[in-house]
XYZ file of C-alpha atoms in Angstrom:
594
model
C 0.000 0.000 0.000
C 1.332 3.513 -1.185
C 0.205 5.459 1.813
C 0.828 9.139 0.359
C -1.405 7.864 -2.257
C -4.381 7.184 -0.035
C -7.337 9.924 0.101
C -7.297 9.637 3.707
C -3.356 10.953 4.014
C -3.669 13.539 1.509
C -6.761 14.798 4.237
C -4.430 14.310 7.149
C -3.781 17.376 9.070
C -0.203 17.422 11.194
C 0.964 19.991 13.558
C 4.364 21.174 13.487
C 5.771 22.115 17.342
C 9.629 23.527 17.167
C 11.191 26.555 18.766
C 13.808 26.899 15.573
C 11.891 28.324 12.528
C 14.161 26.772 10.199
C 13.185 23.047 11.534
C 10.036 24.288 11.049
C 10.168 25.063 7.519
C 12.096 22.164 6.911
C 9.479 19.454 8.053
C 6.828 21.636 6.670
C 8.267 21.492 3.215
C 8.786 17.887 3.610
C 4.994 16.897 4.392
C 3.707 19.411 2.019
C 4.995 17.750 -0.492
C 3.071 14.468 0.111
C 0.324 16.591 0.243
C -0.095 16.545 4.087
C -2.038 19.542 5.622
C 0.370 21.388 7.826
C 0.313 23.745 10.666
C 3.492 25.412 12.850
C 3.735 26.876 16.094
C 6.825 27.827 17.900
C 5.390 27.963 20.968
C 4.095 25.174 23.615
C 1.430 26.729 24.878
C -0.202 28.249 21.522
C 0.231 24.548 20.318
C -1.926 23.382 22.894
C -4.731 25.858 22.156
C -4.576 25.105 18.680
C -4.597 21.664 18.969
C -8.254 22.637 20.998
C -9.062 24.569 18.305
C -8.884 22.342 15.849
C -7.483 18.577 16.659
C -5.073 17.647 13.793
C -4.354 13.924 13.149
C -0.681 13.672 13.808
C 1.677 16.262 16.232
C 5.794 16.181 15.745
C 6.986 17.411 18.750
C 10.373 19.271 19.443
C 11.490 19.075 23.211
C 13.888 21.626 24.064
C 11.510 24.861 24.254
C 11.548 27.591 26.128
C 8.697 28.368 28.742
C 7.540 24.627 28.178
C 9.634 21.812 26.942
C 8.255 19.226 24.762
C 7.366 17.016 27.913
C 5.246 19.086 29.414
C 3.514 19.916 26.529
C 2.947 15.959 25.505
C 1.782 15.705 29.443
C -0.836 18.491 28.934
C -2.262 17.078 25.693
C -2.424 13.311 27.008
C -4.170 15.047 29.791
C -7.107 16.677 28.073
C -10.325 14.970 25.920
C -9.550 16.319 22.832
C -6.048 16.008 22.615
C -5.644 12.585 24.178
C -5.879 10.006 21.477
C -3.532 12.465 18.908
C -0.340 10.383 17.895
C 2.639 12.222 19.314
C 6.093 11.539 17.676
C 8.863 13.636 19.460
C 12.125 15.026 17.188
C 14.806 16.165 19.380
C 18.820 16.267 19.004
C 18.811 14.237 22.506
C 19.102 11.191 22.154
C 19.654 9.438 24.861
C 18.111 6.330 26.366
C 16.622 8.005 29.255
C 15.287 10.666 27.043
C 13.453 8.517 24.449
C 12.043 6.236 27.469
C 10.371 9.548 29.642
C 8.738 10.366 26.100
C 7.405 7.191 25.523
C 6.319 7.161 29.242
C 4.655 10.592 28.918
C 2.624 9.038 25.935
C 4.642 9.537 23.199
C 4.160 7.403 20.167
C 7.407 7.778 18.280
C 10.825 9.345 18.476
C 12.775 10.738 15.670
C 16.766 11.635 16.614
C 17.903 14.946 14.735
C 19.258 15.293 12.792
C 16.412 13.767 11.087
C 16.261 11.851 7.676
C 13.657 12.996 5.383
C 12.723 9.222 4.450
C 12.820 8.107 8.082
C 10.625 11.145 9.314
C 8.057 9.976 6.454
C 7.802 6.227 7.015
C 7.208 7.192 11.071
C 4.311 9.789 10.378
C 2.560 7.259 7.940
C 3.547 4.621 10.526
C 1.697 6.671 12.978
C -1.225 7.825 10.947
C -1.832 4.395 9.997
C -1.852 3.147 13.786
C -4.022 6.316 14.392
C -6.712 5.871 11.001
C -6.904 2.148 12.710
C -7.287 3.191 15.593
C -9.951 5.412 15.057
C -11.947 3.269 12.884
C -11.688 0.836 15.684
C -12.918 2.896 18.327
C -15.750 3.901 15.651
C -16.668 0.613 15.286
C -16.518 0.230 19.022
C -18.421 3.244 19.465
C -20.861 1.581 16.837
C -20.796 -1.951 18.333
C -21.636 -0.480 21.657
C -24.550 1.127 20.796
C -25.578 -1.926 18.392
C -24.951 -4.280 21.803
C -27.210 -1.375 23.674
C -29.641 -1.373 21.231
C -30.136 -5.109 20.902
C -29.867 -5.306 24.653
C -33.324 -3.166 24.360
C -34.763 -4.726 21.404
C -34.203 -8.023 23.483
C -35.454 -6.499 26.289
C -38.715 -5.042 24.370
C -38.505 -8.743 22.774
C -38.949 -10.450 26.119
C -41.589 -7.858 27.367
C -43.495 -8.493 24.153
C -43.322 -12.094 24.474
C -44.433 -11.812 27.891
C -47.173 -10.018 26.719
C -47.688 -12.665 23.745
C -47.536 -15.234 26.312
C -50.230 -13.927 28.428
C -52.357 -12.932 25.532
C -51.586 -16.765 23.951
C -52.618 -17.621 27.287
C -56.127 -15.719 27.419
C -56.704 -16.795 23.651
C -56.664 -20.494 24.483
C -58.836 -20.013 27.608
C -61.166 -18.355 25.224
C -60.781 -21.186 22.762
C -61.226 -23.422 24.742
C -64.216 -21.886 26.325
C -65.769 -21.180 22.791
C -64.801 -24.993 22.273
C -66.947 -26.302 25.123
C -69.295 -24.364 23.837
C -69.753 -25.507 20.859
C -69.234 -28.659 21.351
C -71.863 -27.768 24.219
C -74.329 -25.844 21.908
C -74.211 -28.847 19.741
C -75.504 -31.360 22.062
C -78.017 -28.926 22.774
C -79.014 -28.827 19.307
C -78.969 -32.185 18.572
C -81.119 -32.962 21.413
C -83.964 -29.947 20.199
C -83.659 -30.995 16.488
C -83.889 -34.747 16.872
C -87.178 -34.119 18.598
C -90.666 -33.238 16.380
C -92.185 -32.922 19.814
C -92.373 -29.060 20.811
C -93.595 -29.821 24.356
C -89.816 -31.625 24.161
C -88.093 -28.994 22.607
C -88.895 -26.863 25.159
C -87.913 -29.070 27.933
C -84.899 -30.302 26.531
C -83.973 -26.488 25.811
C -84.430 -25.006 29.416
C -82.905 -28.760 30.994
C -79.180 -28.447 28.707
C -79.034 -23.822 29.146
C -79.150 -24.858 33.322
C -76.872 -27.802 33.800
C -74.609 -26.214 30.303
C -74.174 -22.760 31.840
C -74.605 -23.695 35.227
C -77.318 -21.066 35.966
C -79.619 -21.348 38.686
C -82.376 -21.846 36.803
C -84.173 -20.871 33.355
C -87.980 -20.432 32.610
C -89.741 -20.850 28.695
C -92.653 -18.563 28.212
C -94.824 -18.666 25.304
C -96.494 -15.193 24.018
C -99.349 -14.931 21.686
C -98.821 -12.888 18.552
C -100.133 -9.155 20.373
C -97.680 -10.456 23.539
C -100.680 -9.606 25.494
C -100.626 -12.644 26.964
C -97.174 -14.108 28.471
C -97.536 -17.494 29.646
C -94.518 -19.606 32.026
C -94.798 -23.159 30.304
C -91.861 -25.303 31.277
C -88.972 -24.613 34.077
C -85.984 -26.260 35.264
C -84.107 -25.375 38.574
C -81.412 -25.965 41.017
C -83.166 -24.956 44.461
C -86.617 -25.703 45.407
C -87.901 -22.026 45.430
C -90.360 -22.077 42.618
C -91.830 -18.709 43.258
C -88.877 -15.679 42.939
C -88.314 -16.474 39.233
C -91.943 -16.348 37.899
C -92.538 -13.098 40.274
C -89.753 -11.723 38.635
C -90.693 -12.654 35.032
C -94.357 -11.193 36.053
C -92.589 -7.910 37.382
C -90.649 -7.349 33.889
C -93.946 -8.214 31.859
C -95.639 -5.593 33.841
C -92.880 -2.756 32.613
C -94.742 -0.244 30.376
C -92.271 -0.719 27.425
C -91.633 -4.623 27.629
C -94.072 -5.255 24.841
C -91.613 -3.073 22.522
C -88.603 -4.847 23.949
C -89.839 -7.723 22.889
C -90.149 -6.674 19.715
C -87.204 -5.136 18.924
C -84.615 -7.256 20.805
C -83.277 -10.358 20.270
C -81.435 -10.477 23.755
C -81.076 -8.506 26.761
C -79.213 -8.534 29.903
C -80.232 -6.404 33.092
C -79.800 -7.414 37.229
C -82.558 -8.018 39.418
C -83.132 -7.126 43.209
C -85.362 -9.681 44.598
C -86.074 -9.636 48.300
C -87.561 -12.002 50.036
C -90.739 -10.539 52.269
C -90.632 -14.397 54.495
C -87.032 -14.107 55.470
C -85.904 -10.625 54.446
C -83.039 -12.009 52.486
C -82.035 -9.962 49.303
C -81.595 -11.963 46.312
C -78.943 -10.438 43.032
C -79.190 -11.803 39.624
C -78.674 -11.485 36.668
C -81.086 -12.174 34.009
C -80.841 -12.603 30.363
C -83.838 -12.770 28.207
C -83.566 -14.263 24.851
C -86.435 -14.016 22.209
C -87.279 -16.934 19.664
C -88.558 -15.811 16.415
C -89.963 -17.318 13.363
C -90.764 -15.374 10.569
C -90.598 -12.008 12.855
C -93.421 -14.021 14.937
C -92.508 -14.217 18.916
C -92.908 -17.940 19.455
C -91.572 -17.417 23.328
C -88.655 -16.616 25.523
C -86.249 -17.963 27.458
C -85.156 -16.528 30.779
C -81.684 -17.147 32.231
C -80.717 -16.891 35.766
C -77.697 -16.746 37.455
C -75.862 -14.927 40.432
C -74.945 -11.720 39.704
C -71.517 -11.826 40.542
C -71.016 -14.275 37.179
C -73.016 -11.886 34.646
C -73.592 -13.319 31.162
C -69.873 -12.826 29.089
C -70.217 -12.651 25.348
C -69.741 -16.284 24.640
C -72.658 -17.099 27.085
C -75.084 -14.355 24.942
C -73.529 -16.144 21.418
C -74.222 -19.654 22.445
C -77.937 -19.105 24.114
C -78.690 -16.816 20.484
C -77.499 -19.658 18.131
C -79.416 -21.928 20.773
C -82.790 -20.049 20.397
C -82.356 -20.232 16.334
C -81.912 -23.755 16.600
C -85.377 -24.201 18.910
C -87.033 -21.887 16.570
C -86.128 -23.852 13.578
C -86.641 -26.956 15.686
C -89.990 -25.797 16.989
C -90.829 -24.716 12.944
C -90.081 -28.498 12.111
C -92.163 -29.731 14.792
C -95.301 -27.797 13.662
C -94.579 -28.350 9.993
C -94.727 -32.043 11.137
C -97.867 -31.953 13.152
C -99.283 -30.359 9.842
C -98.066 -32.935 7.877
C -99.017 -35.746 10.232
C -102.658 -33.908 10.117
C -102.941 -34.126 6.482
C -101.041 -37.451 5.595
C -103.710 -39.086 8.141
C -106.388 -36.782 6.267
C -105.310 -38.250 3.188
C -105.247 -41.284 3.889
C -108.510 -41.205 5.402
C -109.937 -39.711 2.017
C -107.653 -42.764 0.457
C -109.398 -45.008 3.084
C -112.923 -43.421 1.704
C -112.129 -44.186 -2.081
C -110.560 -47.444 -1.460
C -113.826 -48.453 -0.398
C -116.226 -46.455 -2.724
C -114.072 -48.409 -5.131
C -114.306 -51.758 -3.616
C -118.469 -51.124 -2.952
C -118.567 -49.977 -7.003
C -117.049 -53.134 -7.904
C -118.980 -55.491 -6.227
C -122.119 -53.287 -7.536
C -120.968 -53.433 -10.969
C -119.637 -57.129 -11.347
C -122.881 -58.962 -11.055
C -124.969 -56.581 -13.419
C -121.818 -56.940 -16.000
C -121.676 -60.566 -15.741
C -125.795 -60.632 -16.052
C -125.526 -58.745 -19.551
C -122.139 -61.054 -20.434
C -125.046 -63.926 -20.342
C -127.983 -62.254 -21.434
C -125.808 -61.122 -24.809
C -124.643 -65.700 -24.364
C -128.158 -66.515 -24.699
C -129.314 -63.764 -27.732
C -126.855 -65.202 -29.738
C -127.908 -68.818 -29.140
C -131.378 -67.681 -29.608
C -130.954 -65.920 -32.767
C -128.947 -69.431 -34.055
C -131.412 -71.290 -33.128
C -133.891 -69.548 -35.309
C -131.637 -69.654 -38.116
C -131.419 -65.499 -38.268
C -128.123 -64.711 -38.940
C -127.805 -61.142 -39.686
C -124.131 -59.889 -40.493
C -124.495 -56.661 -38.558
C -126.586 -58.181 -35.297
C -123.655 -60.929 -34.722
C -121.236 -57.891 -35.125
C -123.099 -55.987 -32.389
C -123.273 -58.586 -30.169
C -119.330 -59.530 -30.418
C -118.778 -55.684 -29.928
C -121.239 -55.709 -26.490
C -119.572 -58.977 -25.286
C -116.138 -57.449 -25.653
C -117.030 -54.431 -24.047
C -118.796 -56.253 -21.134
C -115.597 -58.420 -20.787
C -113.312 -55.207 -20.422
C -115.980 -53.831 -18.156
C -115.345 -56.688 -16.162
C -111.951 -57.454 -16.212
C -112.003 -53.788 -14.923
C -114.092 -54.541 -12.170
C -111.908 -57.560 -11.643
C -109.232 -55.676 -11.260
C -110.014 -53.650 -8.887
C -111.349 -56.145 -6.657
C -108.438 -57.745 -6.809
C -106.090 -54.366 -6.279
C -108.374 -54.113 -3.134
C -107.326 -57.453 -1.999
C -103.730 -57.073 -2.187
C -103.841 -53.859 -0.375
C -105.500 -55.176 2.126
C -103.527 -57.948 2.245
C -106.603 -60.860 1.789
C -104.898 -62.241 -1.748
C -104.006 -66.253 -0.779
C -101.145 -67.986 -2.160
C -101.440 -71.869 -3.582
C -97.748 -72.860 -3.758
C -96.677 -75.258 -6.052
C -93.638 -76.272 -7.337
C -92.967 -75.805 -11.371
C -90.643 -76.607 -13.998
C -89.678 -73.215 -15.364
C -89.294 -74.093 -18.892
C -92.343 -76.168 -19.580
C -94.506 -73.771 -17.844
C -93.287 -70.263 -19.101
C -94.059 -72.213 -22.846
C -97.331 -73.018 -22.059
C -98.458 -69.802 -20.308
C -97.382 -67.175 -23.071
C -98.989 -70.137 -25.766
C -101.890 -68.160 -26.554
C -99.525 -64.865 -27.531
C -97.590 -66.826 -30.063
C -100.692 -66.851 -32.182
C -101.347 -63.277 -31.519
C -97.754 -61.865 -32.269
C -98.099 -64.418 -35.749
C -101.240 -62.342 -36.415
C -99.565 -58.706 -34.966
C -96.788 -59.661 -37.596
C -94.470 -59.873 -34.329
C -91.744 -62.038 -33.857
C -92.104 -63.476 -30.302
C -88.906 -65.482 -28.790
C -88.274 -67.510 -25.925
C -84.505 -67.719 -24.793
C -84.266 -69.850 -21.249
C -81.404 -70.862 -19.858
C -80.601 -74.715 -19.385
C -79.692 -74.962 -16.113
C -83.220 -73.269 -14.891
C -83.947 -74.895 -11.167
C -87.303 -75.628 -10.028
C -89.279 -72.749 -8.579
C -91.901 -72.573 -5.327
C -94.442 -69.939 -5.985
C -97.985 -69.420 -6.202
C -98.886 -70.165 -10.022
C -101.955 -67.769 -10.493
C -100.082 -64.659 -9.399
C -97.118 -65.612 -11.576
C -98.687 -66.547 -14.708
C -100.679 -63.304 -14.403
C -97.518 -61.321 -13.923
C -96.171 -62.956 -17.031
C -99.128 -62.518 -19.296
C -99.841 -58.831 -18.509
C -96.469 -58.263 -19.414
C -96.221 -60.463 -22.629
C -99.691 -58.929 -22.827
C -98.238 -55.310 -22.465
C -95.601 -56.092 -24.749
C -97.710 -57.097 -28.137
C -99.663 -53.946 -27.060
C -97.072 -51.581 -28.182
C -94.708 -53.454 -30.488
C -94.537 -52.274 -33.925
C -95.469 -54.830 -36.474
C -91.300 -56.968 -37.511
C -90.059 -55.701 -34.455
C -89.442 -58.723 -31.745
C -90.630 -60.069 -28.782
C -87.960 -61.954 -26.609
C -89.049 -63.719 -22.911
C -85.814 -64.842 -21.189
C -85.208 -66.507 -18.108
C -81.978 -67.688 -16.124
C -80.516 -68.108 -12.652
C -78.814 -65.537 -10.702
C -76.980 -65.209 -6.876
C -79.691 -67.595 -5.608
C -82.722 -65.267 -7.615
C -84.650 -66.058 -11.007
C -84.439 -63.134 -13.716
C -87.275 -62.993 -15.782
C -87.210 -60.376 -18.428
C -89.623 -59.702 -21.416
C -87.865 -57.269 -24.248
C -89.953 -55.605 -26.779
C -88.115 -53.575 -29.287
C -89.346 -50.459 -31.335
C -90.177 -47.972 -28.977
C -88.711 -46.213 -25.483
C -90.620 -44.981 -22.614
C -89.651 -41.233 -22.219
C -87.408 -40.883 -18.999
C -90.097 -38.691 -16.798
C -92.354 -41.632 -17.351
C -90.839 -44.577 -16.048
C -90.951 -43.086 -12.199
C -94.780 -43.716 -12.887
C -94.923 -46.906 -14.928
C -96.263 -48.576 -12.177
C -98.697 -46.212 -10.579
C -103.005 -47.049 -10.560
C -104.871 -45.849 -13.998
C -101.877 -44.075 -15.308
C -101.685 -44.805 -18.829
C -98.585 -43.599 -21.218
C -99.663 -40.791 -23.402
C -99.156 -41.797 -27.386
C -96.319 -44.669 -26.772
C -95.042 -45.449 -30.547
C -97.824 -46.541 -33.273
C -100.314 -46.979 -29.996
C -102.689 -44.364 -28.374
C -103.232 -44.429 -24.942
C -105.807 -47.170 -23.999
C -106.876 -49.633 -21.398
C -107.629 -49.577 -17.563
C -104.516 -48.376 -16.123
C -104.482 -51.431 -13.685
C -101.971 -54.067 -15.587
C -99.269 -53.007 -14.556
C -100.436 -51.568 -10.822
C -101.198 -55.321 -10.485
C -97.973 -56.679 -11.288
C -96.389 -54.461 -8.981
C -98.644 -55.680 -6.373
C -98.840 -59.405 -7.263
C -94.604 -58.868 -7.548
C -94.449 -57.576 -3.818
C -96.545 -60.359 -2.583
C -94.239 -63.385 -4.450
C -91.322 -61.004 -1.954
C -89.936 -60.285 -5.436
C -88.740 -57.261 -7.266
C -89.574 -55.532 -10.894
C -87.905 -52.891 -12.657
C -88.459 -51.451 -16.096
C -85.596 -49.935 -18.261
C -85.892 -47.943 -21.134
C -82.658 -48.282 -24.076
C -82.432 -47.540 -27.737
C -85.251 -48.431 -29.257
C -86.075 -51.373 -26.610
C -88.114 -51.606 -23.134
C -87.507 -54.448 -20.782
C -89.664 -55.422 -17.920
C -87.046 -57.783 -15.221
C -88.787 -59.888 -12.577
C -86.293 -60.788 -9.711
C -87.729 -63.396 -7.361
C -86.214 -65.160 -4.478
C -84.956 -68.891 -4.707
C -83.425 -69.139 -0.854
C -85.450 -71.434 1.403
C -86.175 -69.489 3.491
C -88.118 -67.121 1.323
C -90.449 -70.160 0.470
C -90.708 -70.550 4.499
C -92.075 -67.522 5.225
C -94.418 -67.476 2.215
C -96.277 -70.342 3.340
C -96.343 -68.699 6.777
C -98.104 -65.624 5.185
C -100.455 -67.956 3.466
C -101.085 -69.873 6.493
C -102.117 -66.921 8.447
């Protein structure tokens, strides 16, 4: 490192102490020409003020002076603030041992023998401005790691005061969480206890029961209000002492304020103490009271009423958990009516359904002998008019048309009868024991004839392997026909008909396929229902009773077997799933022998 190259040498100011002006001018050539600052004094004492004036970085220091030598003058700059720290380097023509020890004793930090060298007199001063740069810097940084160790010392101490104050408020915070915790976990045991019940008389009980032994109050009243909260009523109670009567003299007290009504009206909950004393044994008595209102629709349906000591008022979680508890007993209490009403008009329905069941039933039985009277009256025309050898074209043509229409009449009547029978549950079972494949080929014998006529191809796929089945014959070969029946109803003429049958996870599939048409998806959900008939299905308007398939359902349900129907491309298909397990067949004959 060049030092008289350095910024901070060029800057450096050195003061020049010498009582021979020549020495002076010498040295002061010398440093000027590094490009030191320089000042001279040939005095001790002006030295010393200037160096107060005006501190300069380095002093060279001559020590035979008159009025003060160069000792005393070192000893009165180490002495004072300013001075102290300033590099001292003494140039005298003494120069012996004793004389260069006192100045290094007095503080001096170099000594330079005249007659000096200029080289030697420059390598010292940048010697000693070096050691005194350094040793500023270091006692700026210091300076600056002193005040860094002060201020972390009171960031650490504001640290530990904040966590402190973290702590506590961490503290607090999990109190209240765990308080709003219990809470809820307290609020909803409440609420499942009010909404499981449709019973309001319950509600109401299980409501004022949970706010006592939840809150720990010393006791809670319900009161229901009519809608002009003329009328204020105390229905249901729960307490923890045996005095009955200070709670509902209170609650009559507040009722008889002159703006409770408004209250009521306008607030959802409020909190006031209450000075009750005693007139029996003169003892005062302090609570305090919170009422809550339960609405519905801005409709009072009552009010609770809270008491506890007054010395453990109501805190905000309290108010929070007995609000969301009277919104859960007014949508409780909501559900409870709505459910009354319900229970009202499903039991009015059914007694209307009750009514028509048996207009129905009465109807029938009116209907089916008169209908089977004209079925044989129409018999014995016809065998009247052969046996007079009449045969007019257009008579016999009435009189299949009148048959038929008595038959339908009939079989409508029949159907109903027997719809009435399942429902009550008087249909009896016959069970037998079939071979699947020979009896499925004789039952649907009649419809091969009429899908040959239909121009319908009608199939019959079975698997080999079908078991034997234990059911009651009539009701199956019914289901079967009505909906092999069904199907050459509403098959297009060339499209097929295909019956299948095979053995499943211990059930019997039955299926019957028709393709050329689809039953639109919002139908199907009704397929099944009494006189509902599908509106234009394919090439066939609607037609018939309406009953077919309400039978099948109901002649299905009684075999304890399933049907489904499934609409695809172009294809319907009708599955029957009955039961093969043993024990299926058990309780059917059980049914059949009760």
């Amino acid at each position: 490192m060049d030092l008289f190259k350095s910024s901070s040498i060029h800057s450096a100011l050195i003061l020049l102490i010498d009582d021979t002006p020549d020495n002076l001018r010498l040295l002061a050539k010398i440093l000027e020409s590094k490009g030191f600052k320089v000042k001279k004094t040939v005095s001790g004492k002006i030295a010393i003020q200037a160096a107060q004036i005006e501190p300069p970085d380095l002093i060279l220091l001559d020590i035979n002076m008159p009025e003060l030598n160069g000792y005393e003058v070192c000893q009165q700059l180490k002495s004072q603030e300013k001075t102290a720290n300033i590099p001292i380097i003494f140039i005298s023509a003494l120069d012996q041992t004793i004389d260069k020890i006192k100045a290094f004793e007095l503080g001096g930090a170099d000594y330079i023998t005249k007659p000096f060298q200029e080289l030697e007199v420059l390598a010292r001063v940048q010697n000693q401005l070096i050691i005194y740069r350094q040793r500023q810097l270091l006692i700026t940084q210091n300076h600056q790691l002193h005040q860094e160790i002060q201020e972390r010392q009171q960031a650490q101490a504001a640290l530990q005061a904040l966590n402190k104050s973290f702590e506590k408020q961490i503290i607090e915070r999990t109190e209240e969480l765990q308080k709003s915790l219990e809470f809820e976990a307290r609020l909803k045991r409440i609420t499942d206890t009010v909404r499981d019940s449709l019973d309001e008389e319950k509600i109401w009980q299980a409501a004022v029961a949970e706010l006592v032994v939840g809150l720990e109050l010393d006791c809670c009243y319900a009161t229901i209000c009519n809608n002009d909260l003329k009328t204020c009523a105390v229905a249901h109670e729960y307490r923890n002492n045996s005095d009955i009567d200070w709670g509902i003299n209170c609650i009559k007290q507040v009722k008889s304020w002159v703006g409770f009504p408004t209250k009521l009206r306008t607030e959802h909950c409020t909190q006031f103490c209450w000075y009750f004393l005693n007139s029996e044994d003169k003892n005062e008595r302090k609570y305090a009271i919170l009422l809550c209102q339960i609405f519905d629709d801005q409709k009072i349906l009552g009010s609770l009423w809270l008491f506890k000591s007054v010395t453990k008022a109501f805190d905000e979680l309290e108010v929070r958990l007995v609000k969301q508890l009277a919104n859960q007993c007014a949508i409780a209490l909501r559900q409870a009516r709505l459910y009354q009403a319900a229970q009202a008009q499903v039991e009015e329905l059914q007694r209307l359904n009750q009514l028509k069941d048996d207009f129905l039933c009465s109807i029938s039985h009116e209907l089916r002998n008169p209908i089977a009277n004209i079925q044989s009256f129409i018999q014995l025309l016809e065998a009247e008019l052969t046996s007079l050898k009449q045969h007019n074209h257009k008579i016999s043509q009435y009189l299949a048309i009148l048959y038929e229409e008595s038959a339908g009449e009939l079989q409508l009547i029949q159907d109903l009868l027997d719809l009435q029978y399942l429902n009550a549950e008087f249909y009896p079972l016959q069970l037998t024991t079939i071979n699947l494949s020979d009896w499925i080929l004789y039952t649907i014998e009649v419809f091969m004839i009429q899908s040959q006529q239909q121009h319908q191809n009608l199939q019959i796929q079975l698997a080999p392997d079908l078991p034997l089945l234990t059911t009651d014959i009539s009701s199956l070969s019914r289901i079967l026909r009505e909906l092999v029946k069904n199907a050459c109803k509403y098959t297009p003429p060339g499209e097929n008909i295909t019956v299948t049958a095979h053995q499943q996870d211990n059930q019997l599939h039955l299926c019957v396929v028709n393709s050329g048409v689809e039953i639109p998806e919002v139908e199907l959900s009704r397929i099944f229902d009494k006189f509902y008939r599908i509106p234009n299905m394919g090439h066939v308007s609607a037609g018939g009773t309406g009953l077919g398939l309400a039978l099948v359902k109901k002649l299905v349900e009684l075999l304890s077997g399933s049907i489904f129907v499934e609409s695809r491309t172009r294809e319907v298909c009708f599955t029957l799933v009955l039961p093969l397990l043993p024990h299926i067949h058990e309780d059917t004959v059980k049914k059949l022998d009760d």
